[in-house]
Short mmCIF file of C-alpha atoms in Angstrom, two decimals:
data_model
loop_
_atom_site.label_atom_id
_atom_site.label_comp_id
_atom_site.label_asym_id
_atom_site.label_seq_id
_atom_site.Cartn_x
_atom_site.Cartn_y
_atom_site.Cartn_z
CA UNK Y 1 -7.96 -90.16 -3.27
CA UNK Y 2 -7.80 -93.89 -2.43
CA UNK Y 3 -9.34 -96.44 -4.80
CA UNK Y 4 -10.19 -99.89 -3.40
CA UNK Y 5 -11.63 -102.78 -5.40
CA UNK Y 6 -14.17 -105.48 -4.55
CA UNK Y 7 -12.78 -108.94 -4.21
CA UNK Y 8 -9.27 -107.65 -4.87
CA UNK Y 9 -6.60 -106.53 -2.46
CA UNK Y 10 -5.11 -103.82 -4.67
CA UNK Y 11 -5.48 -100.21 -3.59
CA UNK Y 12 -4.55 -97.14 -5.71
CA UNK Y 13 -3.83 -93.67 -4.38
CA UNK Y 14 -4.30 -90.48 -6.41
CA UNK Y 15 -2.94 -87.17 -5.07
CA UNK Y 16 -5.30 -84.18 -5.49
CA UNK Y 17 -4.13 -80.56 -5.54
CA UNK Y 18 -6.22 -77.30 -5.74
CA UNK Y 19 -5.65 -73.51 -5.33
CA UNK Y 20 -8.54 -71.58 -3.89
CA UNK Y 21 -8.43 -67.78 -4.50
CA UNK Y 22 -10.79 -65.13 -3.28
CA UNK Y 23 -11.64 -62.26 -5.67
CA UNK Y 24 -10.53 -59.08 -3.95
CA UNK Y 25 -10.00 -55.39 -4.78
CA UNK Y 26 -7.93 -52.79 -2.95
CA UNK Y 27 -9.41 -49.27 -3.23
CA UNK Y 28 -7.32 -46.09 -2.99
CA UNK Y 29 -9.88 -44.55 -0.61
CA UNK Y 30 -13.25 -45.30 0.91
CA UNK Y 31 -14.31 -41.67 1.30
CA UNK Y 32 -14.87 -39.03 -1.38
CA UNK Y 33 -15.66 -35.45 -0.43
CA UNK Y 34 -16.40 -32.93 -3.13
CA UNK Y 35 -16.73 -30.04 -0.71
CA UNK Y 36 -18.53 -26.85 -1.67
CA UNK Y 37 -18.63 -26.40 -5.43
CA UNK Y 38 -20.22 -23.72 -7.54
CA UNK Y 39 -23.92 -24.10 -8.18
CA UNK Y 40 -24.88 -25.98 -11.35
CA UNK Y 41 -21.35 -27.18 -12.08
CA UNK Y 42 -20.04 -30.70 -12.64
CA UNK Y 43 -16.98 -31.83 -10.70
CA UNK Y 44 -15.11 -35.11 -11.12
CA UNK Y 45 -12.71 -37.10 -8.98
CA UNK Y 46 -10.91 -40.35 -9.60
CA UNK Y 47 -10.48 -43.38 -7.39
CA UNK Y 48 -8.66 -46.60 -8.27
CA UNK Y 49 -9.07 -50.28 -7.43
CA UNK Y 50 -6.26 -52.82 -7.79
CA UNK Y 51 -6.78 -56.57 -8.17
CA UNK Y 52 -3.99 -58.20 -6.15
CA UNK Y 53 -5.35 -61.71 -6.60
CA UNK Y 54 -4.69 -64.30 -9.28
CA UNK Y 55 -8.27 -64.44 -10.48
CA UNK Y 56 -10.28 -61.90 -12.40
CA UNK Y 57 -12.66 -59.78 -10.34
CA UNK Y 58 -16.01 -58.91 -11.86
CA UNK Y 59 -17.56 -55.85 -10.27
CA UNK Y 60 -20.80 -53.92 -10.39
CA UNK Y 61 -21.71 -50.61 -8.69
CA UNK Y 62 -24.96 -49.79 -6.94
CA UNK Y 63 -26.25 -47.22 -4.48
CA UNK Y 64 -27.43 -48.26 -1.03
CA UNK Y 65 -31.01 -47.37 -0.28
CA UNK Y 66 -31.43 -46.75 3.42
CA UNK Y 67 -34.92 -47.31 4.79
CA UNK Y 68 -36.29 -45.36 7.69
CA UNK Y 69 -35.42 -47.22 10.86
CA UNK Y 70 -37.66 -45.07 12.98
CA UNK Y 71 -41.13 -45.79 11.66
CA UNK Y 72 -42.68 -43.61 14.35
CA UNK Y 73 -40.93 -40.43 13.16
CA UNK Y 74 -43.21 -37.58 12.24
CA UNK Y 75 -44.23 -36.98 8.64
CA UNK Y 76 -42.69 -33.52 8.78
CA UNK Y 77 -39.30 -34.98 9.59
CA UNK Y 78 -39.62 -37.49 6.76
CA UNK Y 79 -40.49 -34.75 4.34
CA UNK Y 80 -37.57 -32.59 5.37
CA UNK Y 81 -35.14 -35.49 5.02
CA UNK Y 82 -36.43 -36.45 1.61
CA UNK Y 83 -33.78 -35.81 -1.07
CA UNK Y 84 -34.62 -33.19 -3.65
CA UNK Y 85 -32.98 -35.17 -6.47
CA UNK Y 86 -32.48 -38.89 -7.04
CA UNK Y 87 -29.01 -40.17 -6.25
CA UNK Y 88 -28.22 -40.94 -9.86
CA UNK Y 89 -28.93 -37.29 -10.79
CA UNK Y 90 -26.38 -36.07 -8.27
CA UNK Y 91 -23.63 -38.72 -8.29
CA UNK Y 92 -22.36 -40.91 -11.09
CA UNK Y 93 -19.68 -43.59 -11.27
CA UNK Y 94 -18.09 -44.77 -14.50
CA UNK Y 95 -17.61 -47.56 -15.44
CA UNK Y 96 -20.52 -48.99 -13.52
CA UNK Y 97 -19.54 -52.62 -14.17
CA UNK Y 98 -16.65 -54.58 -15.65
CA UNK Y 99 -13.82 -56.99 -14.97
CA UNK Y 100 -10.44 -56.26 -13.44
CA UNK Y 101 -7.78 -58.76 -14.62
CA UNK Y 102 -5.30 -60.13 -12.07
CA UNK Y 103 -2.63 -57.59 -11.12
CA UNK Y 104 -4.38 -54.76 -13.01
CA UNK Y 105 -5.76 -51.44 -11.73
CA UNK Y 106 -9.13 -50.00 -12.68
CA UNK Y 107 -9.75 -46.23 -12.45
CA UNK Y 108 -13.25 -44.97 -11.70
CA UNK Y 109 -14.50 -41.48 -12.50
CA UNK Y 110 -16.88 -40.24 -9.83
CA UNK Y 111 -18.95 -37.20 -10.80
CA UNK Y 112 -20.89 -34.78 -8.66
CA UNK Y 113 -23.37 -32.34 -10.15
CA UNK Y 114 -23.95 -29.41 -7.83
CA UNK Y 115 -27.61 -28.59 -8.05
CA UNK Y 116 -28.49 -25.20 -6.65
CA UNK Y 117 -27.51 -25.01 -2.95
CA UNK Y 118 -27.65 -28.79 -2.57
CA UNK Y 119 -26.00 -30.79 0.19
CA UNK Y 120 -26.06 -34.51 -0.56
CA UNK Y 121 -24.40 -37.78 0.31
CA UNK Y 122 -24.68 -41.41 -0.65
CA UNK Y 123 -23.20 -44.84 -0.03
CA UNK Y 124 -21.86 -46.53 -3.15
CA UNK Y 125 -21.48 -50.32 -3.08
CA UNK Y 126 -18.97 -52.10 -5.30
CA UNK Y 127 -20.10 -55.74 -5.43
CA UNK Y 128 -17.36 -58.15 -6.53
CA UNK Y 129 -18.78 -61.41 -7.92
CA UNK Y 130 -17.74 -64.19 -5.56
CA UNK Y 131 -16.05 -61.64 -3.31
CA UNK Y 132 -16.93 -59.01 -0.74
CA UNK Y 133 -18.85 -55.76 -1.07
CA UNK Y 134 -16.88 -52.52 -0.78
CA UNK Y 135 -18.49 -49.43 0.71
CA UNK Y 136 -17.51 -45.98 -0.56
CA UNK Y 137 -18.96 -42.94 1.18
CA UNK Y 138 -19.54 -39.95 -1.16
CA UNK Y 139 -20.56 -36.48 -0.02
CA UNK Y 140 -20.82 -33.14 -1.77
CA UNK Y 141 -22.53 -29.79 -1.56
CA UNK Y 142 -22.93 -26.77 -3.79
CA UNK Y 143 -23.28 -23.09 -3.08
CA UNK Y 144 -23.32 -19.72 -4.77
CA UNK Y 145 -20.57 -17.09 -4.82
CA UNK Y 146 -20.92 -14.48 -2.09
CA UNK Y 147 -18.45 -11.74 -1.25
CA UNK Y 148 -18.18 -8.17 -0.05
CA UNK Y 149 -15.58 -5.42 -0.27
CA UNK Y 150 -14.89 -2.61 2.19
CA UNK Y 151 -15.47 0.08 -0.39
CA UNK Y 152 -18.37 2.53 -0.12
CA UNK Y 153 -20.22 3.05 -3.42
CA UNK Y 154 -17.33 1.35 -5.23
CA UNK Y 155 -15.19 4.47 -4.84
CA UNK Y 156 -11.77 5.00 -3.29
CA UNK Y 157 -10.94 8.64 -2.61
CA UNK Y 158 -7.33 9.51 -1.81
CA UNK Y 159 -8.31 13.10 -1.06
CA UNK Y 160 -5.71 15.85 -1.37
CA UNK Y 161 -2.33 14.32 -2.25
CA UNK Y 162 0.99 15.63 -3.54
CA UNK Y 163 0.72 15.22 -7.25
CA UNK Y 164 4.16 13.64 -7.72
CA UNK Y 165 4.01 11.28 -4.73
CA UNK Y 166 2.86 7.67 -4.94
CA UNK Y 167 0.18 7.02 -2.34
CA UNK Y 168 -1.13 3.65 -1.23
CA UNK Y 169 -4.44 2.38 0.10
CA UNK Y 170 -5.75 -1.08 0.96
CA UNK Y 171 -8.89 -2.78 -0.30
CA UNK Y 172 -10.15 -5.93 1.44
CA UNK Y 173 -12.32 -8.53 -0.27
CA UNK Y 174 -14.16 -10.93 2.05
CA UNK Y 175 -15.31 -14.29 0.69
CA UNK Y 176 -18.51 -14.85 2.67
CA UNK Y 177 -19.63 -17.83 0.60
CA UNK Y 178 -18.82 -21.53 0.91
CA UNK Y 179 -16.88 -21.85 -2.35
CA UNK Y 180 -13.49 -20.54 -3.40
CA UNK Y 181 -13.61 -17.68 -5.89
CA UNK Y 182 -11.20 -16.49 -8.55
CA UNK Y 183 -10.51 -12.76 -8.46
CA UNK Y 184 -8.88 -10.76 -11.25
CA UNK Y 185 -7.99 -7.07 -11.59
CA UNK Y 186 -7.99 -5.32 -14.98
CA UNK Y 187 -6.75 -1.73 -15.39
CA UNK Y 188 -7.47 0.12 -18.67
CA UNK Y 189 -4.31 1.05 -20.54
CA UNK Y 190 -5.01 4.79 -20.27
CA UNK Y 191 -4.84 4.53 -16.46
CA UNK Y 192 -1.75 2.34 -16.06
CA UNK Y 193 0.44 5.41 -15.48
CA UNK Y 194 -1.77 6.52 -12.56
CA UNK Y 195 -2.93 3.28 -11.00
CA UNK Y 196 -1.43 -0.02 -9.87
CA UNK Y 197 -3.24 -2.84 -8.02
CA UNK Y 198 -1.51 -5.90 -6.57
CA UNK Y 199 -2.12 -8.80 -6.67
CA UNK Y 200 -3.79 -8.72 -10.06
CA UNK Y 201 -5.01 -12.33 -9.98
CA UNK Y 202 -5.65 -14.63 -7.01
CA UNK Y 203 -7.99 -17.30 -5.65
CA UNK Y 204 -9.70 -16.50 -2.35
CA UNK Y 205 -10.68 -19.45 -0.17
CA UNK Y 206 -14.05 -19.75 1.53
CA UNK Y 207 -14.36 -17.68 4.69
CA UNK Y 208 -11.10 -15.80 4.14
CA UNK Y 209 -10.22 -12.28 3.09
CA UNK Y 210 -7.75 -10.90 0.59
CA UNK Y 211 -5.90 -7.58 0.81
CA UNK Y 212 -5.29 -5.61 -2.39
CA UNK Y 213 -2.67 -2.83 -2.41
CA UNK Y 214 -3.73 0.14 -4.52
CA UNK Y 215 -1.04 2.61 -5.56
CA UNK Y 216 -2.13 5.92 -7.05
CA UNK Y 217 -0.32 8.98 -8.36
CA UNK Y 218 -2.06 12.10 -9.68
CA UNK Y 219 0.85 13.38 -11.86
CA UNK Y 220 -0.77 16.81 -12.21
CA UNK Y 221 -2.08 19.36 -9.70
CA UNK Y 222 -5.78 18.79 -10.36
CA UNK Y 223 -8.57 16.32 -9.71
CA UNK Y 224 -7.66 12.97 -11.30
CA UNK Y 225 -10.07 10.06 -11.71
CA UNK Y 226 -9.22 6.51 -12.75
CA UNK Y 227 -10.83 3.11 -12.35
CA UNK Y 228 -10.16 -0.61 -12.51
CA UNK Y 229 -12.43 -3.60 -13.12
CA UNK Y 230 -12.87 -6.20 -10.41
CA UNK Y 231 -13.74 -9.64 -11.80
CA UNK Y 232 -15.11 -12.07 -9.19
CA UNK Y 233 -16.10 -15.57 -10.32
CA UNK Y 234 -18.69 -15.59 -13.07
CA UNK Y 235 -20.12 -12.17 -12.16
CA UNK Y 236 -19.94 -9.19 -14.46
CA UNK Y 237 -16.95 -6.92 -13.77
CA UNK Y 238 -17.35 -4.43 -10.97
CA UNK Y 239 -16.04 -0.94 -11.70
CA UNK Y 240 -14.03 0.54 -8.81
CA UNK Y 241 -13.41 4.28 -9.21
CA UNK Y 242 -10.24 5.82 -7.76
CA UNK Y 243 -10.00 9.58 -7.33
CA UNK Y 244 -7.44 11.97 -5.94
CA UNK Y 245 -6.92 15.72 -5.94
CA UNK Y 246 -3.33 16.45 -6.90
CA UNK Y 247 -1.77 19.37 -5.07
CA UNK Y 248 1.75 20.74 -5.08
CA UNK Y 249 3.89 22.40 -2.45
CA UNK Y 250 3.84 26.16 -2.92
CA UNK Y 251 6.04 28.69 -1.18
CA UNK Y 252 7.17 32.28 -1.55
CA UNK Y 253 9.88 34.48 -0.07
CA UNK Y 254 10.29 38.18 0.57
CA UNK Y 255 13.10 38.35 -2.02
CA UNK Y 256 12.38 39.69 -5.50
CA UNK Y 257 12.09 37.16 -8.31
CA UNK Y 258 14.14 36.93 -11.46
CA UNK Y 259 13.24 35.81 -14.97
CA UNK Y 260 15.25 32.84 -16.18
CA UNK Y 261 15.17 31.06 -19.48
CA UNK Y 262 12.36 28.52 -19.57
CA UNK Y 263 13.52 24.92 -19.44
CA UNK Y 264 11.61 22.76 -21.99
CA UNK Y 265 10.92 20.00 -19.46
CA UNK Y 266 7.69 18.95 -21.16
CA UNK Y 267 9.39 18.49 -24.52
CA UNK Y 268 12.22 16.53 -22.90
CA UNK Y 269 9.74 14.25 -21.14
CA UNK Y 270 7.73 13.61 -24.32
CA UNK Y 271 10.88 12.73 -26.25
CA UNK Y 272 11.95 10.33 -23.51
CA UNK Y 273 8.58 8.61 -23.46
CA UNK Y 274 8.47 8.29 -27.25
CA UNK Y 275 11.90 6.65 -27.19
CA UNK Y 276 10.67 3.85 -24.90
CA UNK Y 277 9.81 0.50 -26.45
CA UNK Y 278 7.96 -0.90 -23.44
CA UNK Y 279 4.48 0.16 -22.25
CA UNK Y 280 4.29 3.17 -19.97
CA UNK Y 281 3.15 2.09 -16.49
CA UNK Y 282 3.12 3.50 -12.99
CA UNK Y 283 6.41 1.79 -12.12
CA UNK Y 284 8.19 2.70 -15.34
CA UNK Y 285 7.27 6.39 -15.16
CA UNK Y 286 8.56 7.05 -11.66
CA UNK Y 287 12.28 7.26 -12.66
CA UNK Y 288 11.43 9.57 -15.57
CA UNK Y 289 9.43 11.89 -13.36
CA UNK Y 290 12.39 12.31 -11.05
CA UNK Y 291 13.91 14.54 -13.75
CA UNK Y 292 11.21 17.18 -13.28
CA UNK Y 293 10.23 16.63 -9.66
CA UNK Y 294 12.76 19.13 -8.31
CA UNK Y 295 12.27 21.75 -10.98
CA UNK Y 296 12.18 25.18 -9.28
CA UNK Y 297 8.76 26.75 -8.99
CA UNK Y 298 10.36 30.22 -8.92
CA UNK Y 299 13.78 31.75 -8.53
CA UNK Y 300 14.47 34.57 -6.08
CA UNK Y 301 17.49 36.87 -5.86
CA UNK Y 302 19.44 37.70 -2.71
CA UNK Y 303 21.99 40.39 -3.57
CA UNK Y 304 24.51 41.23 -0.85
CA UNK Y 305 26.04 43.92 -2.99
CA UNK Y 306 29.65 44.85 -2.16
CA UNK Y 307 31.28 42.99 0.69
CA UNK Y 308 34.67 43.79 2.13
CA UNK Y 309 36.93 40.82 2.07
CA UNK Y 310 37.24 39.25 5.50
CA UNK Y 311 33.89 40.51 6.79
CA UNK Y 312 30.58 38.71 7.40
CA UNK Y 313 27.25 39.88 6.09
CA UNK Y 314 23.80 38.52 6.97
CA UNK Y 315 20.48 38.87 5.22
CA UNK Y 316 17.16 37.73 6.69
CA UNK Y 317 14.03 36.98 4.69
CA UNK Y 318 10.52 35.70 5.24
CA UNK Y 319 9.59 32.26 3.93
CA UNK Y 320 5.85 31.57 3.59
CA UNK Y 321 3.96 28.33 2.93
CA UNK Y 322 1.16 29.43 0.62
CA UNK Y 323 0.06 25.88 -0.27
CA UNK Y 324 -2.60 23.64 1.22
CA UNK Y 325 -0.44 21.01 2.91
CA UNK Y 326 2.40 21.01 5.44
CA UNK Y 327 5.81 20.94 3.80
CA UNK Y 328 9.27 19.85 4.82
CA UNK Y 329 11.95 22.35 3.88
CA UNK Y 330 15.48 21.09 3.36
CA UNK Y 331 18.41 23.03 1.92
CA UNK Y 332 20.39 21.16 -0.73
CA UNK Y 333 23.94 21.15 0.61
CA UNK Y 334 25.41 19.82 -2.61
CA UNK Y 335 24.31 22.90 -4.52
CA UNK Y 336 26.14 25.14 -2.06
CA UNK Y 337 29.33 23.14 -2.29
CA UNK Y 338 32.33 25.16 -1.20
CA UNK Y 339 30.62 28.52 -1.67
CA UNK Y 340 30.94 30.77 1.41
CA UNK Y 341 27.15 31.01 1.79
CA UNK Y 342 25.25 29.46 4.67
CA UNK Y 343 21.55 29.39 5.48
CA UNK Y 344 19.89 28.90 8.81
CA UNK Y 345 17.90 26.79 9.58
CA UNK Y 346 18.94 24.06 7.16
CA UNK Y 347 15.84 21.92 7.65
CA UNK Y 348 12.27 22.44 8.83
CA UNK Y 349 9.83 19.54 9.23
CA UNK Y 350 6.06 19.83 8.76
CA UNK Y 351 5.92 23.54 8.19
CA UNK Y 352 2.16 24.28 8.36
CA UNK Y 353 0.28 26.00 5.53
CA UNK Y 354 -0.46 29.70 5.79
CA UNK Y 355 2.50 30.30 8.12
CA UNK Y 356 5.71 32.29 7.71
CA UNK Y 357 9.11 32.01 9.32
CA UNK Y 358 12.42 33.82 9.16
CA UNK Y 359 15.49 32.41 7.44
CA UNK Y 360 18.97 33.94 7.47
CA UNK Y 361 21.57 33.75 4.72
CA UNK Y 362 25.10 34.64 5.80
CA UNK Y 363 28.18 35.32 3.72
CA UNK Y 364 31.73 35.18 5.04
CA UNK Y 365 34.41 36.32 2.65
CA UNK Y 366 37.70 34.51 3.44
CA UNK Y 367 40.40 36.94 4.58
CA UNK Y 368 43.08 35.60 2.31
CA UNK Y 369 45.36 37.83 0.25
CA UNK Y 370 45.35 35.25 -2.50
CA UNK Y 371 41.57 35.12 -2.58
CA UNK Y 372 40.25 36.67 -5.76
CA UNK Y 373 37.90 39.57 -5.53
CA UNK Y 374 34.94 40.27 -7.74
CA UNK Y 375 31.51 38.74 -8.34
CA UNK Y 376 30.62 35.61 -6.40
CA UNK Y 377 27.32 33.75 -6.80
CA UNK Y 378 25.74 30.53 -5.67
CA UNK Y 379 22.39 28.74 -5.90
CA UNK Y 380 20.48 27.80 -2.77
CA UNK Y 381 17.81 25.15 -3.47
CA UNK Y 382 15.18 24.79 -0.77
CA UNK Y 383 13.49 21.46 -1.47
CA UNK Y 384 9.82 21.44 -0.50
CA UNK Y 385 9.42 17.68 -0.34
CA UNK Y 386 8.59 15.74 -3.51
CA UNK Y 387 7.46 17.84 -6.41
CA UNK Y 388 8.84 21.37 -6.10
CA UNK Y 389 11.85 23.45 -5.17
CA UNK Y 390 12.26 27.07 -4.19
CA UNK Y 391 15.52 28.45 -5.61
CA UNK Y 392 17.43 31.47 -4.32
CA UNK Y 393 20.19 33.02 -6.41
CA UNK Y 394 22.72 34.57 -4.00
CA UNK Y 395 25.07 37.23 -5.40
CA UNK Y 396 27.92 39.18 -3.83
CA UNK Y 397 30.77 41.33 -4.99
CA UNK Y 398 33.91 40.90 -2.88
CA UNK Y 399 36.16 43.93 -2.78
CA UNK Y 400 39.09 45.39 -0.81
CA UNK Y 401 38.96 48.99 0.57
CA UNK Y 402 41.65 51.29 -0.83
CA UNK Y 403 42.53 54.98 -1.18
CA UNK Y 404 44.63 56.99 -3.65
CA UNK Y 405 46.52 60.24 -2.98
CA UNK Y 406 46.66 63.08 -5.47
CA UNK Y 407 50.33 63.51 -4.72
CA UNK Y 408 52.83 61.17 -3.23
CA UNK Y 409 55.37 63.94 -2.37
CA UNK Y 410 54.91 67.39 -0.76
CA UNK Y 411 57.70 69.96 -1.14
CA UNK Y 412 57.26 73.10 1.00
CA UNK Y 413 60.36 74.75 -0.45
CA UNK Y 414 61.79 77.85 1.36
CA UNK Y 415 59.62 79.06 4.26
CA UNK Y 416 60.27 82.40 6.04
CA UNK Y 417 60.85 82.07 9.72
CA UNK Y 418 57.75 82.82 11.66
CA UNK Y 419 55.44 82.19 8.75
CA UNK Y 420 53.36 79.15 7.75
CA UNK Y 421 53.18 77.45 4.39
CA UNK Y 422 50.10 75.36 3.54
CA UNK Y 423 49.84 72.78 0.79
CA UNK Y 424 46.75 70.72 -0.08
CA UNK Y 425 46.43 67.20 -1.42
CA UNK Y 426 43.39 65.07 -2.24
CA UNK Y 427 42.47 61.58 -1.02
CA UNK Y 428 40.41 59.54 -3.51
CA UNK Y 429 38.49 56.33 -2.74
CA UNK Y 430 38.52 54.33 -6.02
CA UNK Y 431 36.55 51.38 -4.51
CA UNK Y 432 32.73 51.06 -4.23
CA UNK Y 433 32.92 50.66 -0.43
CA UNK Y 434 33.77 53.17 2.28
CA UNK Y 435 37.42 53.35 3.33
CA UNK Y 436 38.51 54.47 6.76
CA UNK Y 437 41.91 56.12 7.11
CA UNK Y 438 43.86 57.61 9.95
CA UNK Y 439 47.29 59.30 10.33
#
């Protein structure tokens, strides 16, 4: 600034300095999408605005009202495009006005209220005093929960199943709505030893499907019914009934049966379960059940009687599947061990119900002089899959043929020439088997 004076040659200079700043805000986003939300629920999101200038920024929010640009549009179109609710009843911004100091950040809470099946959008204007206007686009829509499951009459029937086998089915839940849904499975405590559903809690996105694995075990040879509750969103629980008819593998042989002492398996199982500190569930009971799975349904006797040492004896018998399902027959080799018994065939797969087939048990007594003679027995367990065993008790008595003479010396004494002297002796067989002798 130069100062000059009238009638005087002096001139003064004054330096002027100024800093001009422009109020400005930097927003974290210019687009907010609430996406499909549940009907009649309130959802909030947060956006932030930072003042990077050296002057305070005063702001105020407002909603942009768009006027119809096409004045010739039909009244029907105008009516259809008319919003059902005012903007301020759908969207809300807080705080609506204020001041952001230099270098500070202001957080805004943007709310969306999902009126029933609404689809709305608006343009929010943040007007900074002495600065620009900032445009934020906000959209949101609401919908109801809609889903379906591939389960007829809310029942899952496993049909006829082996009562000690764990069987698995799949249940699919389809989210046909536009909102994500929370799904939860609840199994009553009295059915946890029969039923297991995984996953037990999950969120299913819109338009997707979720697979649930259902494991079921009957645990007794009869019709068993259980259920679990399916919780979807805010709906009342849906009862899904699970049924299965427990059956067991049954077989019989042409051998006679024997009466053995009864094994108190039930009492042993109850004592084991009472000793557990943790809840009894489907997973925790499976190892315990393995103790009684292979309990013999019946015990048959195959008696070879007396066998001469060094000979082979065979015995054939009929094996019948008198159950309702095919069975797999497998001979337990560990039970036989080193016993000289063998059975043929050792394994049969998918033996149909109502059919019979021939098995052969052979016995070969080792021809060793040091081999002891007497009673020999072994147990042949024919496993019928999971749940039952057919046991055959094989007996034999190994012996050695022998004879005894009534006299070991014959003395004819004096015999007259031309005459014949006859003496008799007796041969005795002291063994229970026939003895062949020759001179």
